Amino acid sequence: MNEETTGVWFIGARGSVATTAMAGAAAVRAGLTAPTGLVTESSGFPEAGLTELAGLRFGGHDVTSTPLAKRLDQLAGAGVVPHAVAAAVRDDLAAIEGDLRTGQGAGGAEPQVETAARLAADLAGFRDRRSLSRVVVVNVSSTEPPAEVLPEHADLDALEAALDDGRAVLPPSSLYAYAAFRAGCSFVDFTPSAGPRLRALDALARRQGVPYAGSDGKTGETLVRSALAPMFTSRALRVRSWSGTNLLGGGDGETLADPVAAASKTASKRRGLAETFGYPVDGEVHIDYVPDLGDWKTAWDHISFDGFLGVRMTMQFTWQGCDSALAAPLVLDLARLTARAHERGLAGALTPLGFFFKDPVGTHEHSLTEQYRTLCDWAARL
Amino acid sequence: MNEETTGVWFIGARGSVATTAMAGAAAVRAGLTAPTGLVTESSGFPEAGLTELAGLRFGGHDVTSTPLAKRLDQLAGAGVVPHAVAAAVRDDLAAIEGDLRTGQGAGGAEPQVETAARLAADLAGFRDRRSLSRVVVVNVSSTEPPAEVLPEHADLDALEAALDDGRAVLPPSSLYAYAAFRAGCSFVDFTPSAGPRLRALDALARRQGVPYAGSDGKTGETLVRSALAPMFTSRALRVRSWSGTNLLGGGDGETLADPVAAASKTASKRRGLAETFGYPVDGEVHIDYVPDLGDWKTAWDHISFDGFLGVRMTMQFTWQGCDSALAAPLVLDLARLTARAHERGLAGALTPLGFFFKDPVGTHEHSLTEQYRTLCDWAARL
Amino acid sequence: MNEETTGVWFIGARGSVATTAMAGAAAVRAGLTAPTGLVTESSGFPEAGLTELAGLRFGGHDVTSTPLAKRLDQLAGAGVVPHAVAAAVRDDLAAIEGDLRTGQGAGGAEPQVETAARLAADLAGFRDRRSLSRVVVVNVSSTEPPAEVLPEHADLDALEAALDDGRAVLPPSSLYAYAAFRAGCSFVDFTPSAGPRLRALDALARRQGVPYAGSDGKTGETLVRSALAPMFTSRALRVRSWSGTNLLGGGDGETLADPVAAASKTASKRRGLAETFGYPVDGEVHIDYVPDLGDWKTAWDHISFDGFLGVRMTMQFTWQGCDSALAAPLVLDLARLTARAHERGLAGALTPLGFFFKDPVGTHEHSLTEQYRTLCDWAARL
Amino acid sequence: MNEETTGVWFIGARGSVATTAMAGAAAVRAGLTAPTGLVTESSGFPEAGLTELAGLRFGGHDVTSTPLAKRLDQLAGAGVVPHAVAAAVRDDLAAIEGDLRTGQGAGGAEPQVETAARLAADLAGFRDRRSLSRVVVVNVSSTEPPAEVLPEHADLDALEAALDDGRAVLPPSSLYAYAAFRAGCSFVDFTPSAGPRLRALDALARRQGVPYAGSDGKTGETLVRSALAPMFTSRALRVRSWSGTNLLGGGDGETLADPVAAASKTASKRRGLAETFGYPVDGEVHIDYVPDLGDWKTAWDHISFDGFLGVRMTMQFTWQGCDSALAAPLVLDLARLTARAHERGLAGALTPLGFFFKDPVGTHEHSLTEQYRTLCDWAARL
């Protein structure tokens, strides 16, 4: 049992995922609900020396100022957090307000180097104020548009020189990762944004001795795809087309309604499929914003495949889930595992965490069962 | 490369599955079609010293006398075998007619011990006539009603004494297995019937030094279940109910429309689910005979599960496949693998073949990916 | 505008449907919610001289004693009634408690003739106590098993003689209808039970000058069927099979898990299909009790049909609805329409109300659009 | 019984829809198959004085030169036309080759006025050569991109002046309609292209005394929508979102993969929904080209709606149909009905034919049942 206290610092701390995660951690800790959805608390999972749920302390950045208590009410109204749980954890969430800070604004006049220093100071302040062994930064903010590729992204010296020159060369998610690494914090990117996935940032993480994990949490359509695709492969059935439509309400749906932002998400969805089968597969992936669906999402996938003698067959599935409730426990799992890896001295990309991601860093393995086995083997040795 | 010739003897040789398997083996051998659906021919599968497809010789028992050529035309008309393939393999199938024999009738006056001797002689005759290294018997006949449990089923001496007394103590599928073992042949049960799954027959197989595999080929709803269920488990999502409806035309649908016969099939379907989750799950499984669907089957499954904080979510899938085209390549895979196990001196139940079965003998592992890994490891050592 | 006050007397007054109807009537009347789902309040519906929602007074029989306030809390917890609405109408429901009476027990020693007199006295008492112009009795109790057919059911004199002899010849639902008619009340049967559908009771209704409507509210799978089936007919597409699976939690699901009780429900579901197409159609209908689904129900239907040149095509639909929320507004519609028919002097079966029923009395028209047109034409003349 | 002979002239005569229609007419006429899918041959349809199927003569324009016999083989291979039917009607189709002509090319040097004269001469030549009472032109060619709106489209004099000036002011589909009207032929537009839907062409049709019908045949997703949407309206259920994804192979799928061409199709699909409900409804419509699906199409629709007290419910449907087999009989129905209207002296837009179209000219009624009633009433008076 690990009795240290670990800080979990959310980018997007006032959003649905972070609020659900913090409410859920409090509820599970208080015995109000079973730890359903928490992989690291499930019966088959190895003892990995993780910080107890009771040892997690929360803080974070956000660009809005909606009180957590108000967001909690919204989540209760939407059926994401049961009314009784919301009432019971209201004070826990109010106590976190003091550790929330304003994130980077949308294109202010502040040079990125100064923003980074300010963000890093927020992290160090949180760690000192709460006497934390370490802090893991978790990005659960809205998906950002694909970033322009610059030469500075590939070279740490060039990057630092550009920042020192007062240039704005990093997309917002990568600036957060830069600040985290500078502050000696590990980083989890639950979004498809660039985040720590720049060669220069990987070098920084290794120089600083901090690990990072990503990218893009696997919570719905892609989760099911990674469970089903190996079925076709192992049975020697040839998939001809795999088409998908995702209907999303909520904040992320609105962001993704912008086709430019959606591009990075659909690209990461398609990659897994091609890498799994080893041959090209027809079919589009759509992400539609349907405001009326709120926190719920529905995915429909249609798969056509050849069987023996080329006979054509089809499969369809519909997944109807609550986005925040699917993401929140994984975010807690990732924070605990990444903090533990940090404690054990691992640095750079944590490839054994691919189980949690649509676009896992450092690996092309997309079979969910293989990913789970890899995760468990790794956790058992932590 | 294994240049021996191996006999594949079908129980139900004039049915859709056997005919598709024989037509398909001829078509693949002749290069008319890709080996889609054949696990043992797929790129990831280990070299296991299996008999080449060209080295398989076919024969079998059946209780009807429909010529294979006529069955082939029906399969072409139903879209199971492409018209061009049917035309090209017509002569191959006609050449098999000489190795087909009449199976056991429905409750004739012949004592079982004599029937068994006749069936065993058919097998030995086939082996000698065609100079085969060995013969594997594959049961693809219609599902039989659940058999009454008798004390003789548990004890080989008691069984043989009963048979010698002229008593009829074995269900038909088990009598076929008895005859096969007596003739020194291995046995694959692709149906949910009792077949070799009696303690007395297991003892006989081991005494005779022959292996057997079963039971109940996994080709549709259960295949998908075994790919999806581990997803819920590894993600710590709690499945509350899993309901299924199977619509089948064709011969097997008609048999299963009899609720008594269906009982053995639905029981084997439910077992995998309970064994996977380790807790009881609500939900029925229906098998409906819808004659109009012909060789095609449609399964719809509805799954409700709890996520984080007990939030209820659902998943549905529809599987629309061609029964014979799904079963036929697996039957060829099983025949080759079982024959090879026989060649290598294995006897008794072949538990590493669970990948192919709804109700795998000797194991409670139902995760498709784990089953595939086990199969490949085993095959690599054959 | 009709300023009379009308009594609505529920059989099953403490159940989910009645409670939702009473809560909803109060909420709509108070302007807390839009009248969604109320056909008689929708924009296209003719002015038909109906009692205002504010003019409805509620009472009823039940065999349980669960307070309405407690049932309301259960419905709020299950997401059937929004929490805010539940809080706002709590007092309205408490005020109804005084008009609830104990229904007939399950096989007590009381002769049916005396039970009938007691039930009728309850109705008359309600009418007098609340100074109601008239009372409509609405059966929303659990489905009863199919009733044995007796000669007394076909002849009013024989029926009354048998009752006078102290014999128990009526199923419970029909005894309620008998009592209602004797008390001069109209009757709506929202269940598939026998209710008023006996020739003797039809004679009684006409003798008493009271109308009745039924049977078996159309709220889910059958509703969709009655919208879709005419599409196939008008387009000359030949339906080959139509299979359905219904997953129900809640009280009705439990009742219908009993295959005997389910028989009357599946029979009324199948009748509509055969009558619509005029030729036999393959396919089963299943009703499964899945406790975990609570008040929610899911229906999956699979339809295979022939197009031009006999080409086979398929359609599937899934309907995911809340049973009580679907039934409750229809119950209010039916009560208002039946009371108005009573006021206008109509007696016997109200065939123009077929729009609301799976098994509409006195008509074989099952096309939803035709039923709606018939309903509107009739209502416009009321 | 109408013993006249009527010409049916296809724009796109060598395409799948036209070939299936011609093959099917021959097969039904010869008694090889039931007239499934032909509305005008179904039992409930009024006797309307239509030309017998045996009285139809076929010809048409196309820009490709694929022989009809080859197209027929492709359709048989794809399962659209049964092999036996294809063999039996091969000679009928070969006999039509002599009445096929080359259509307008893609942007040649020929002035539109001359192209129109040539096309009109082809029509007149067909009518004379085959001694036809009249000819109906049916557009089943690929969807064209949305046309630029020009002032000449709204005024017949201006249009004719522009053409006389050698200007190319008409989109291809409208030039075909112009030529048809000039030749005294009626016109059916089964596509979403502009066709006869220009005010100037409407004036021309009325001046020439010829009728026309359109636009955009209703064969799949929109057909189901027009059957289901009235269900929600009549039950006072408030639809919140209606999302759809269409997966198409075949030629039309490829055309529609071009987002510009798709725009006119998705626009006509959405119009019906908004006009039906009278309030805005969320949701996108996607049309994906999935080459692997061939002539088959799959549509998935997801509908979310409010019930009583605002409770949110959902419905989904999947439609799996063969595009050509769905369209072909409707094309024959429309040809016969339009020719009969011509015979009876009707001119201009035939609004009672809205039953057949996604975007019916001259009416906002989208309820399939109402459209069918209107069609039957009209046909009975023809």
Tab-separated table of C-alpha atoms in Angstrom, chain D residues 16-316:
chain	number	residue	atom	x	y	z
D	16	SER	CA	-28.502	-0.283	-63.399
D	17	VAL	CA	-31.937	1.170	-62.757
D	18	ALA	CA	-33.014	1.255	-66.403
D	19	THR	CA	-31.622	-2.191	-67.124
D	20	THR	CA	-33.337	-3.662	-64.068
D	21	ALA	CA	-36.595	-1.975	-65.060
D	22	MET	CA	-36.464	-3.315	-68.631
D	23	ALA	CA	-35.442	-6.801	-67.484
D	24	GLY	CA	-38.143	-6.803	-64.841
D	25	ALA	CA	-40.866	-5.644	-67.215
D	26	ALA	CA	-39.964	-8.505	-69.529
D	27	ALA	CA	-39.874	-11.019	-66.686
D	28	VAL	CA	-43.200	-9.986	-65.194
D	29	ARG	CA	-44.822	-9.885	-68.635
D	30	ALA	CA	-43.572	-13.419	-69.281
D	31	GLY	CA	-44.906	-14.632	-65.936
D	32	LEU	CA	-41.409	-15.496	-64.654
D	33	THR	CA	-41.817	-13.555	-61.453
D	34	ALA	CA	-44.523	-11.915	-59.348
D	35	PRO	CA	-44.982	-8.162	-59.814
D	36	THR	CA	-43.525	-7.468	-56.353
D	37	GLY	CA	-42.649	-3.827	-55.901
D	38	LEU	CA	-44.901	-2.582	-58.700
D	39	VAL	CA	-47.394	-0.299	-56.985
D	40	THR	CA	-49.633	-0.106	-60.042
D	41	GLU	CA	-49.963	-3.897	-60.126
D	42	SER	CA	-50.697	-4.370	-56.427
D	43	SER	CA	-54.066	-5.605	-55.231
D	44	GLY	CA	-55.227	-2.410	-53.550
D	45	PHE	CA	-54.432	-0.140	-56.457
D	46	PRO	CA	-57.336	1.250	-58.520
D	47	GLU	CA	-57.878	0.338	-62.142
D	48	ALA	CA	-56.517	3.468	-63.795
D	49	GLY	CA	-56.584	2.706	-67.488
D	50	LEU	CA	-52.832	2.260	-67.632
D	51	THR	CA	-50.954	0.793	-70.575
D	52	GLU	CA	-50.316	-2.891	-69.965
D	53	LEU	CA	-46.735	-3.865	-69.147
D	54	ALA	CA	-46.824	-5.727	-72.457
D	55	GLY	CA	-47.612	-2.453	-74.188
D	56	LEU	CA	-44.460	-0.687	-73.056
D	57	ARG	CA	-41.602	-0.185	-75.539
D	58	PHE	CA	-38.184	0.882	-74.333
D	59	GLY	CA	-35.456	3.102	-75.691
D	60	GLY	CA	-33.163	5.765	-74.356
D	61	HIS	CA	-30.077	7.918	-74.254
D	62	ASP	CA	-26.818	7.127	-72.562
D	63	VAL	CA	-23.271	8.424	-72.699
D	64	THR	CA	-21.656	5.015	-72.303
D	65	SER	CA	-21.839	2.127	-74.733
D	66	THR	CA	-21.863	-0.864	-72.362
D	67	PRO	CA	-24.163	-3.430	-74.036
D	68	LEU	CA	-27.351	-4.080	-72.062
D	69	ALA	CA	-26.512	-7.790	-72.042
D	70	LYS	CA	-23.246	-7.075	-70.280
D	71	ARG	CA	-24.923	-4.832	-67.732
D	72	LEU	CA	-27.475	-7.607	-67.199
D	73	ASP	CA	-24.668	-10.051	-66.403
D	74	GLN	CA	-23.228	-7.616	-63.907
D	75	LEU	CA	-26.623	-7.275	-62.250
D	76	ALA	CA	-26.995	-11.059	-62.095
D	77	GLY	CA	-23.526	-11.397	-60.564
D	78	ALA	CA	-24.441	-8.815	-57.954
D	79	GLY	CA	-27.651	-10.594	-57.004
D	80	VAL	CA	-29.950	-7.862	-58.341
D	81	VAL	CA	-31.447	-9.961	-61.134
D	82	PRO	CA	-31.761	-13.723	-60.542
D	83	HIS	CA	-29.588	-15.775	-62.905
D	84	ALA	CA	-32.602	-17.586	-64.370
D	85	VAL	CA	-34.405	-14.318	-65.077
D	86	ALA	CA	-31.314	-12.835	-66.684
D	87	ALA	CA	-31.013	-15.807	-69.013
D	88	ALA	CA	-34.689	-15.642	-69.949
D	89	VAL	CA	-34.799	-11.930	-70.821
D	90	ARG	CA	-31.441	-11.633	-72.551
D	91	ASP	CA	-33.048	-11.516	-76.005
D	92	ASP	CA	-35.636	-8.945	-74.926
D	93	LEU	CA	-32.840	-6.630	-73.880
D	94	ALA	CA	-30.783	-7.238	-76.977
D	95	ALA	CA	-33.820	-6.195	-79.040
D	96	ILE	CA	-33.811	-2.812	-77.321
D	97	GLU	CA	-30.253	-1.951	-78.408
D	98	GLY	CA	-31.597	-0.609	-81.698
D	99	ASP	CA	-33.555	2.063	-79.843
D	100	LEU	CA	-30.663	3.390	-77.786
D	101	ARG	CA	-28.931	6.617	-78.797
D	102	THR	CA	-25.933	8.582	-77.600
D	103	GLY	CA	-26.881	11.283	-75.088
D	104	GLN	CA	-25.395	14.731	-74.689
D	105	GLY	CA	-21.662	14.707	-74.070
D	106	ALA	CA	-19.900	16.440	-71.224
D	107	GLY	CA	-19.298	19.933	-72.542
D	108	GLY	CA	-18.786	19.423	-76.262
D	109	ALA	CA	-18.717	22.242	-78.781
D	110	GLU	CA	-22.314	21.692	-79.936
D	111	PRO	CA	-24.601	24.614	-79.015
D	112	GLN	CA	-27.405	23.566	-76.627
D	113	VAL	CA	-30.070	24.512	-79.109
D	114	GLU	CA	-28.685	21.987	-81.558
D	115	THR	CA	-28.263	19.313	-78.903
D	116	ALA	CA	-31.890	19.841	-77.932
D	117	ALA	CA	-33.004	19.471	-81.516
D	118	ARG	CA	-31.018	16.270	-81.886
D	119	LEU	CA	-32.410	14.799	-78.661
D	120	ALA	CA	-35.943	15.751	-79.640
D	121	ALA	CA	-35.440	14.145	-83.050
D	122	ASP	CA	-34.332	10.921	-81.288
D	123	LEU	CA	-37.608	10.933	-79.352
D	124	ALA	CA	-39.762	11.640	-82.383
D	125	GLY	CA	-37.927	8.992	-84.358
D	126	PHE	CA	-38.576	6.405	-81.633
D	127	ARG	CA	-42.278	7.329	-81.531
D	128	ASP	CA	-42.641	7.078	-85.297
D	129	ARG	CA	-40.506	3.990	-85.803
D	130	ARG	CA	-42.382	2.023	-83.144
D	131	SER	CA	-45.822	3.556	-83.879
D	132	LEU	CA	-46.242	4.622	-80.254
D	133	SER	CA	-49.234	6.539	-78.972
D	134	ARG	CA	-46.914	8.607	-76.835
D	135	VAL	CA	-43.519	8.611	-75.182
D	136	VAL	CA	-42.587	9.351	-71.591
D	137	VAL	CA	-38.989	10.336	-70.871
D	138	VAL	CA	-37.603	9.100	-67.557
D	139	ASN	CA	-34.392	10.513	-66.092
D	140	VAL	CA	-32.463	7.839	-64.188
D	141	SER	CA	-28.996	9.188	-64.926
D	142	SER	CA	-26.448	10.136	-62.269
D	143	THR	CA	-27.134	13.089	-60.020
D	144	GLU	CA	-25.660	16.296	-61.429
D	145	PRO	CA	-24.098	19.046	-59.304
D	146	PRO	CA	-26.430	21.848	-58.197
D	147	ALA	CA	-26.987	24.188	-61.148
D	148	GLU	CA	-26.234	27.895	-61.133
D	149	VAL	CA	-29.477	29.882	-61.099
D	150	LEU	CA	-29.859	32.109	-64.150
D	151	PRO	CA	-32.609	34.608	-64.959
D	152	GLU	CA	-33.423	32.629	-68.130
D	153	HIS	CA	-34.628	29.714	-65.968
D	154	ALA	CA	-37.596	31.731	-64.798
D	155	ASP	CA	-38.870	32.949	-68.162
D	156	LEU	CA	-39.581	30.845	-71.207
D	157	ASP	CA	-39.107	33.639	-73.745
D	158	ALA	CA	-35.794	34.602	-72.228
D	159	LEU	CA	-34.738	30.971	-72.200
D	160	GLU	CA	-35.552	30.406	-75.838
D	161	ALA	CA	-33.851	33.649	-76.806
D	162	ALA	CA	-30.693	32.590	-74.971
D	163	LEU	CA	-30.682	29.186	-76.647
D	164	ASP	CA	-31.232	30.786	-80.036
D	165	ASP	CA	-28.216	32.986	-79.275
D	166	GLY	CA	-26.155	29.814	-78.938
D	167	ARG	CA	-25.755	30.163	-75.188
D	168	ALA	CA	-25.525	27.151	-72.837
D	169	VAL	CA	-27.896	28.177	-70.052
D	170	LEU	CA	-29.450	24.857	-69.051
D	171	PRO	CA	-27.980	22.128	-66.856
D	172	PRO	CA	-27.929	18.779	-68.710
D	173	SER	CA	-31.015	17.357	-66.973
D	174	SER	CA	-33.020	20.433	-67.884
D	175	LEU	CA	-31.883	20.283	-71.475
D	176	TYR	CA	-33.278	16.751	-71.648
D	177	ALA	CA	-36.572	17.992	-70.208
D	178	TYR	CA	-36.598	20.864	-72.686
D	179	ALA	CA	-36.066	18.476	-75.586
D	180	ALA	CA	-38.767	16.137	-74.284
D	181	PHE	CA	-41.346	18.894	-73.992
D	182	ARG	CA	-40.444	20.234	-77.443
D	183	ALA	CA	-41.015	16.763	-78.820
D	184	GLY	CA	-44.411	16.525	-77.117
D	185	CYS	CA	-43.234	13.962	-74.567
D	186	SER	CA	-43.972	13.846	-70.853
D	187	PHE	CA	-41.089	13.680	-68.374
D	188	VAL	CA	-40.341	11.955	-65.086
D	189	ASP	CA	-37.335	13.044	-63.041
D	190	PHE	CA	-36.254	10.260	-60.708
D	191	THR	CA	-33.094	12.184	-59.702
D	192	PRO	CA	-32.507	15.279	-57.540
D	193	SER	CA	-31.148	17.192	-60.548
D	194	ALA	CA	-32.855	20.362	-61.758
D	195	GLY	CA	-34.621	18.614	-64.673
D	196	PRO	CA	-38.026	20.154	-65.406
D	197	ARG	CA	-38.077	22.163	-62.162
D	198	LEU	CA	-37.464	25.554	-63.766
D	199	ARG	CA	-40.315	28.026	-64.146
D	200	ALA	CA	-39.535	28.393	-67.841
D	201	LEU	CA	-39.802	24.630	-68.383
D	202	ASP	CA	-43.055	24.431	-66.439
D	203	ALA	CA	-44.442	27.071	-68.785
D	204	LEU	CA	-43.178	25.094	-71.772
D	205	ALA	CA	-44.795	21.885	-70.524
D	206	ARG	CA	-48.123	23.618	-70.110
D	207	ARG	CA	-47.846	25.295	-73.504
D	208	GLN	CA	-47.097	21.926	-75.111
D	209	GLY	CA	-49.837	20.181	-73.127
D	210	VAL	CA	-47.542	17.615	-71.532
D	211	PRO	CA	-47.289	16.606	-67.878
D	212	TYR	CA	-44.195	15.984	-65.797
D	213	ALA	CA	-43.390	14.374	-62.427
D	214	GLY	CA	-40.563	14.623	-59.900
D	215	SER	CA	-38.221	14.805	-58.147
D	216	ASP	CA	-35.826	12.303	-56.650
D	217	GLY	CA	-37.228	8.825	-56.190
D	218	LYS	CA	-37.946	7.830	-52.599
D	219	THR	CA	-36.491	4.356	-52.164
D	220	GLY	CA	-34.796	3.982	-48.815
D	221	GLU	CA	-34.028	6.147	-45.811
D	222	THR	CA	-36.469	8.847	-46.885
D	223	LEU	CA	-39.173	6.292	-47.567
D	224	VAL	CA	-38.907	5.016	-44.014
D	225	ARG	CA	-38.761	8.551	-42.667
D	226	SER	CA	-42.001	9.424	-44.422
D	227	ALA	CA	-43.650	6.388	-42.837
D	228	LEU	CA	-42.299	7.037	-39.339
D	229	ALA	CA	-42.421	10.801	-38.989
D	230	PRO	CA	-46.258	10.935	-38.914
D	231	MET	CA	-46.163	8.476	-36.005
D	232	PHE	CA	-44.326	10.979	-33.863
D	233	THR	CA	-46.610	13.806	-34.948
D	234	SER	CA	-49.879	12.004	-34.369
D	235	ARG	CA	-48.714	10.773	-30.967
D	236	ALA	CA	-47.623	14.313	-29.954
D	237	LEU	CA	-44.065	13.090	-29.344
D	238	ARG	CA	-41.509	15.856	-29.905
D	239	VAL	CA	-38.610	14.824	-32.116
D	240	ARG	CA	-35.371	16.451	-30.932
D	241	SER	CA	-32.861	15.056	-33.362
D	242	TRP	CA	-32.924	12.828	-36.421
D	243	SER	CA	-29.519	11.768	-37.727
D	244	GLY	CA	-28.822	9.578	-40.717
D	245	THR	CA	-25.924	7.831	-42.389
D	246	ASN	CA	-26.259	6.289	-45.835
D	247	LEU	CA	-23.681	3.845	-47.119
D	248	LEU	CA	-23.854	3.386	-50.882
D	249	GLY	CA	-21.752	1.484	-53.365
D	250	GLY	CA	-22.577	1.541	-57.061
D	251	GLY	CA	-22.502	4.386	-59.495
D	252	ASP	CA	-24.728	6.754	-57.600
D	253	GLY	CA	-22.636	6.353	-54.465
D	254	GLU	CA	-19.558	7.389	-56.399
D	255	THR	CA	-21.269	10.477	-57.786
D	256	LEU	CA	-22.537	11.440	-54.371
D	257	ALA	CA	-19.097	11.036	-52.815
D	258	ASP	CA	-18.491	14.388	-54.472
D	259	PRO	CA	-19.737	16.703	-51.706
D	260	VAL	CA	-21.052	19.219	-54.235
D	261	ALA	CA	-23.300	16.662	-55.897
D	262	ALA	CA	-24.317	15.292	-52.518
D	263	ALA	CA	-25.472	18.727	-51.448
D	264	SER	CA	-28.601	18.581	-53.611
D	265	LYS	CA	-29.451	15.112	-52.311
D	266	THR	CA	-28.997	15.821	-48.610
D	267	ALA	CA	-30.927	19.062	-48.989
D	268	SER	CA	-33.957	17.253	-50.381
D	269	LYS	CA	-33.726	14.675	-47.605
D	270	ARG	CA	-33.764	17.308	-44.860
D	271	ARG	CA	-36.598	19.307	-46.362
D	272	GLY	CA	-39.160	16.590	-45.790
D	273	LEU	CA	-38.325	16.351	-42.108
D	274	ALA	CA	-38.626	20.055	-41.353
D	275	GLU	CA	-41.846	20.318	-43.362
D	276	THR	CA	-43.328	17.348	-41.529
D	277	PHE	CA	-42.663	18.527	-38.007
D	278	GLY	CA	-43.069	22.268	-38.425
D	279	TYR	CA	-40.149	22.922	-36.101
D	280	PRO	CA	-36.387	22.569	-36.490
D	281	VAL	CA	-34.820	19.207	-35.731
D	282	ASP	CA	-31.109	18.621	-35.014
D	283	GLY	CA	-29.061	16.086	-36.921
D	284	GLU	CA	-26.939	15.559	-39.987
D	285	VAL	CA	-27.421	13.350	-43.029
D	286	HIS	CA	-24.351	11.656	-44.449
D	287	ILE	CA	-23.985	9.899	-47.774
D	288	ASP	CA	-20.827	7.779	-47.923
D	289	TYR	CA	-19.483	6.013	-50.946
D	290	VAL	CA	-18.410	2.501	-49.868
D	291	PRO	CA	-17.439	0.831	-53.157
D	292	ASP	CA	-17.456	-2.601	-51.648
D	293	LEU	CA	-21.250	-2.473	-51.135
D	294	GLY	CA	-21.965	-2.591	-54.871
D	295	ASP	CA	-25.655	-2.149	-55.673
D	296	TRP	CA	-26.610	-2.425	-52.016
D	297	LYS	CA	-27.180	0.391	-49.633
D	298	THR	CA	-27.503	0.560	-45.883
D	299	ALA	CA	-29.051	3.448	-44.017
D	300	TRP	CA	-28.923	3.905	-40.254
D	301	ASP	CA	-31.107	6.538	-38.626
D	302	HIS	CA	-31.098	7.605	-35.002
D	303	ILE	CA	-34.024	9.577	-33.623
D	304	SER	CA	-34.196	11.131	-30.171
D	305	PHE	CA	-37.532	12.407	-28.959
D	306	ASP	CA	-39.324	13.699	-25.887
D	307	GLY	CA	-42.258	11.886	-24.376
D	308	PHE	CA	-44.564	12.820	-21.510
D	309	LEU	CA	-42.941	15.089	-18.922
D	310	GLY	CA	-39.997	15.559	-21.260
D	311	VAL	CA	-38.633	12.046	-20.789
D	312	ARG	CA	-36.034	11.400	-23.469
D	313	MET	CA	-36.385	8.267	-25.626
D	314	THR	CA	-34.723	6.996	-28.779
D	315	MET	CA	-35.423	4.982	-31.867
D	316	GLN	CA	-33.037	3.595	-34.454
